[in-house]
Amino acid sequence: MDSLLPLEDRGGPAQPLLLATGLRKHFPVAGGLLGRSRKVVRAVDDLSLSVAKGETLGVVGESGCGKSTVARLLIRLIKPDRGTMVLDGDPVDEPHGITVNELRRQVQMVFQDSYASLNPRLTIAETLAFAPKAHGLPAAEARARVRDLLDKVGLDPANYAERYPHELSGGQRQRVNIARALALRPRLVILDEAVSALDKSVEAQVLNMLVDLKTELGLTYIFISHDLNVVQYLSDRVLVMYLGKIVELGSVEAIYGNPQHPYTRALLSARPSMDPRRRTKEAPIQGDPPNPIDPPSGCRFRTRCPFAEDVCTRVEPPLADIGTQAVACHMRVVGSGHSKAATP
Amino acid sequence: MSELLQVRDLHVKFVTPDRTVNAVNGVSFDVKRGETLGILGESGSGKSVTLRSILRLHPEHRTRWGGSIKLEGDEVLTMGKSALSDLRGQRVAMIFQEPATAFDPVFTIGHQIAETVRRHTGKGEADSWSRARELLEMVRIPSPAQRLKAYPHEMSGGMRQRAMIALALSCNPALLLADEPTTALDATVQIQVLLLIRELQREFNVGVIFVTHDIGVAVEVSDRIGVMYAGKIVELAPVEQMVDAPRHPYSRGLLASTVHDGMRGQRLEAIPGAPPDLAEVPTGCSFAPRCKFVQPNCIVRPPDLREMGGSHLVRCVLADVQEAGVAA
Ligand SMILES: Nc1ncnc2c1ncn2[C@@H]1O[C@H](COP(=O)(O)OP(=O)(O)OP(=O)(O)O)[C@@H](O)[C@H]1O
Ligand SMILES: Nc1ncnc2c1ncn2[C@@H]1O[C@H](COP(=O)(O)OP(=O)(O)OP(=O)(O)O)[C@@H](O)[C@H]1O
Ligand code: SF4
Ligand code: SF4
Ligand SMILES: [Mg+2]
Ligand SMILES: [Mg+2]
């Protein structure tokens, strides 16, 4: 038994592990006359989400839609302009809540770039022992933990503990990054494109390992990826983002089986076919995603949406609960004025 | 369809004082006019090195070549300077993952495409510009006349990728080399560009070699697929046969470990281990350390590429046995 114990579940199984409300992050952009431009990138705009205990929440969306910014806000690598967070009942960074440091013990993150995330001058053992020691774990216990962590991610401690990052393959480095994220016994692990740089055969190894670790350690995951197939494979619920906003949120069955938002549908049917007899005949939508600096008014998807109407330009669609999932589209808002919407 | 490119037993080795990389270890394939050969493989398997060899783009002083590459009968590996520049500028064009490398940031897109057209056709200024506009239209860049005046950085990623395709086609090449041209694009843009490449290939009747690590992408564009592992093509087959009945243990493993629709809840069939170090010349089958069917004669000498009927080639000692269904 060591002194950095796994954390107890506090509020009971039904209380969300993490609740974020109204998160907003706008980045100022340089440029403009005399550098006095007031333009901002609206990376994340009034986004709310909850993560249930023990689930895997998948996050998908195209490059620049704000997935990584959400992740960095959730572990407070960056401070939100607005919005609040509650971790298992405790408000974060508020007088009666928990500190950002405590949050970062319970919520850990794994990034895509396995090499840049590791210090090249430290051995794997030193890297893995770093955080536990900083949290006061005695040296002998830290050594035992390093061996245990390497075992858990499928790297033989006798063979790998004393190696340096450049002596490992990409897949092995990513295993080390996952081990490091587990070193403080977190409850929530945010995986931001954590398998995206790996080759398929190695990706499969790491995905199997993530499934095993989740069961063994009772973890909760937020799994961010642009690979829709991998998100479908791992997730219980899926959140679809477009230009800093949630466009659809629901169970993996609802999102993949019965997508409601035109963007979700386009994204899913843009997946290359695996069957040479049924190749894609037509691209589901044309054009590129617009610049997040000046997102379109109203519905941000309207410039590429085949169903856009006048109301879509004027009014931003709310994220409406339709039972099986939540959708931000005027076609699904009763009385919105869209010709395909139900009238009250 | 006539034989356009013939690659025979290609070897490419990089030699530096401190290390040797056996990047390509005996690759053979043909490409016909109007056909797309997909080359599928994991990182470091030698896809880009193979592709760049066709333009002889490797540093001359530390690259050791073997074998032969013939474009319409002309040997590329021994070609003289002027023939080589003709090859690079006119007969073979290349598109990459990062379009920034194809364009000069200080000139407009229109200037660069018109300049290439002028060089290759001897057309005058006005005609070259109108051809450039046509090309932008052909790759579906909206308001092409305006876009001619744009600088590369003023375009989105998808738009730059289309402009690079326009630039590549501006010299009317016989062969188009595509090195992961859609990998960095968003899903909804990637499919547009894949369909565009497929369509232009028919229209221009070019041969295409399309390198990718994504099976879905290879299936969308290829007539035949070659699977590369450790600098060799281990299997080469028409796309339907490759997807329906892959024969080589590595191709099978690659297909089985690729997550797709309907695999939820199943344990993935991962291939154990990692690809070999390319410092050593392989003495046996390079896949042997990871292969669950390995047997003593696999490590004696590298297996040959064997014809399995229907232009299906497999480099594995078990190919015949598998045909009989024993190891399946
Ligand atoms: N520190 C920053 N300063 C300025 N802009 C930023 C900063 N970080 C992110 N952005 C911008 O915010 C937007 C969202 O970026 P983010 O990295 O969250 O996207 P993403 O969905 O993770 O994309 P990807 O799939 O490419 O990883 C982008 O337009 C990005 O350029
Ligand atoms: N100019 C060079 N000098 C030395 N080694 C090289 C050179 N170019 C490539 N290599 C090595 O040759 C091997 C094959 O590389 P190549 O770029 O063909 O792989 P690839 O299949 O295209 O991989 P990826 O999917 O990562 O692009 C690698 O080990 C690479 O490091
Ligand atoms: S709100 Fe309008 S523009 Fe937006 S997705 Fe729905 S129909 Fe399309
Ligand atoms: S030759 Fe032997 S080791 Fe190589 S793939 Fe075939 S069975 Fe496996
Ligand atoms: Mg990101
Ligand atoms: Mg490459």
XYZ file of C-alpha atoms in Angstrom, chain A residues 30-215:
186
model
C -2.560 39.869 -33.789
C -2.589 42.170 -36.775
C -4.821 44.926 -38.016
C -3.757 48.544 -38.280
C -1.167 49.430 -35.630
C -1.781 46.001 -34.058
C -4.953 47.404 -32.537
C -7.216 44.835 -34.134
C -9.959 43.628 -31.842
C -10.511 40.462 -33.771
C -10.729 37.205 -31.868
C -10.739 33.518 -32.713
C -13.906 32.190 -31.160
C -12.310 28.849 -30.335
C -14.911 27.730 -27.786
C -18.197 29.562 -27.379
C -20.560 28.968 -24.453
C -20.124 25.263 -24.386
C -21.615 23.074 -21.667
C -21.034 19.388 -21.126
C -21.198 16.733 -18.476
C -19.208 13.548 -18.164
C -20.789 10.621 -16.324
C -18.733 8.393 -14.067
C -17.219 5.476 -15.923
C -18.251 6.553 -19.403
C -16.211 7.420 -22.477
C -17.288 10.673 -24.046
C -16.068 10.978 -27.628
C -15.442 14.421 -29.139
C -15.320 14.797 -32.926
C -15.136 17.661 -35.368
C -12.859 19.081 -38.020
C -9.519 20.752 -37.517
C -9.783 24.039 -35.640
C -13.318 23.478 -34.303
C -12.015 23.783 -30.741
C -11.575 20.217 -29.514
C -8.124 20.752 -28.017
C -9.150 24.088 -26.561
C -11.992 22.336 -24.721
C -9.516 19.779 -23.393
C -7.091 22.464 -22.265
C -9.899 24.349 -20.552
C -11.053 21.225 -18.738
C -7.649 20.695 -17.132
C -7.130 24.448 -16.793
C -3.993 24.572 -18.881
C -5.720 27.729 -20.052
C -8.182 29.858 -18.128
C -11.696 30.219 -19.530
C -12.981 33.722 -20.297
C -16.263 32.600 -18.808
C -17.859 29.492 -17.423
C -17.731 27.227 -14.406
C -16.645 23.690 -13.685
C -17.707 21.224 -11.019
C -15.750 18.041 -10.331
C -17.846 15.393 -8.585
C -19.787 18.067 -6.685
C -16.845 20.371 -5.943
C -16.666 23.696 -7.778
C -13.233 24.234 -9.329
C -11.155 27.293 -8.446
C -13.826 28.810 -6.245
C -13.769 29.687 -2.516
C -15.575 26.563 -1.308
C -14.352 24.238 -3.984
C -11.144 22.538 -5.031
C -7.995 24.177 -6.323
C -6.685 23.924 -9.866
C -3.854 21.753 -8.527
C -6.300 19.286 -7.059
C -8.215 19.256 -10.358
C -5.004 18.388 -12.184
C -4.385 15.437 -9.962
C -7.796 14.008 -10.729
C -7.946 14.923 -14.397
C -4.994 14.010 -16.629
C -4.331 14.437 -20.300
C -2.499 12.569 -23.064
C -1.490 14.468 -26.207
C -0.941 13.374 -29.800
C 2.739 14.131 -30.108
C 4.404 11.358 -28.156
C 7.871 12.767 -28.624
C 7.348 16.410 -27.734
C 5.485 15.404 -24.575
C 8.497 13.633 -23.060
C 11.653 15.221 -21.699
C 14.477 13.816 -23.867
C 17.019 14.070 -21.046
C 15.078 11.957 -18.549
C 14.861 8.182 -18.524
C 11.401 6.660 -18.683
C 11.617 5.789 -14.962
C 12.567 9.368 -14.065
C 9.721 10.755 -16.154
C 7.171 8.447 -14.546
C 8.432 9.026 -10.993
C 8.442 12.794 -11.345
C 4.832 13.655 -10.458
C 4.394 11.050 -7.698
C 7.585 12.323 -6.016
C 6.446 15.925 -6.377
C 3.274 14.867 -4.582
C 5.349 13.519 -1.709
C 5.581 9.826 -2.498
C 8.768 8.396 -0.896
C 11.464 7.225 -3.337
C 11.008 3.504 -2.737
C 7.267 3.716 -3.253
C 7.778 5.839 -6.364
C 10.080 3.149 -7.799
C 7.468 0.503 -7.132
C 4.860 2.663 -8.800
C 7.017 3.104 -11.887
C 7.348 -0.672 -12.244
C 3.632 -1.092 -11.772
C 2.816 1.616 -14.354
C 5.136 0.115 -16.968
C 3.569 -3.301 -16.379
C 0.128 -1.813 -16.824
C 0.935 -0.320 -20.218
C 2.621 -3.497 -21.428
C 6.286 -2.438 -21.252
C 8.627 -4.768 -19.383
C 10.148 -2.607 -16.591
C 13.475 -4.473 -16.687
C 13.827 -3.630 -20.376
C 12.352 -0.137 -20.595
C 12.712 1.740 -17.273
C 16.226 3.028 -17.975
C 15.716 3.929 -21.652
C 15.474 7.439 -23.032
C 12.544 8.575 -25.215
C 14.567 8.408 -28.453
C 15.210 4.726 -27.783
C 11.508 3.921 -28.069
C 9.149 3.524 -31.014
C 6.189 5.887 -31.416
C 3.792 3.306 -29.995
C 6.044 2.655 -26.997
C 6.409 6.385 -26.326
C 2.656 6.789 -26.371
C 2.372 3.933 -23.849
C 4.789 5.864 -21.624
C 2.656 9.008 -21.986
C -0.397 7.038 -20.946
C 1.515 5.560 -17.992
C 2.530 9.052 -16.958
C -1.065 10.251 -17.110
C -1.998 7.386 -14.771
C 0.830 8.029 -12.298
C -1.256 10.110 -9.893
C -4.243 7.766 -10.080
C -6.563 10.184 -11.856
C -10.295 9.610 -12.239
C -10.700 11.254 -15.630
C -8.226 10.922 -18.501
C -8.546 13.222 -21.506
C -7.050 11.611 -24.600
C -6.493 14.305 -27.239
C -5.702 12.548 -30.548
C -3.722 10.112 -28.402
C -3.622 7.352 -31.025
C -3.786 9.524 -34.143
C -0.080 9.472 -34.937
C 0.241 5.705 -34.548
C 0.244 3.134 -37.308
C -2.917 1.067 -37.538
C -1.411 -2.143 -36.226
C 0.050 -0.278 -33.262
C -3.086 1.821 -32.790
C -5.031 -1.412 -32.277
C -2.597 -2.467 -29.530
C -3.014 0.857 -27.729
C -6.808 0.880 -28.105
C -7.035 -2.605 -26.581
C -4.847 -1.381 -23.753
C -7.021 1.699 -23.148
C -10.099 -0.530 -22.894
C -8.344 -2.809 -20.379
C -7.003 0.055 -18.266
C -10.421 1.657 -18.066
C -11.978 -1.498 -16.607
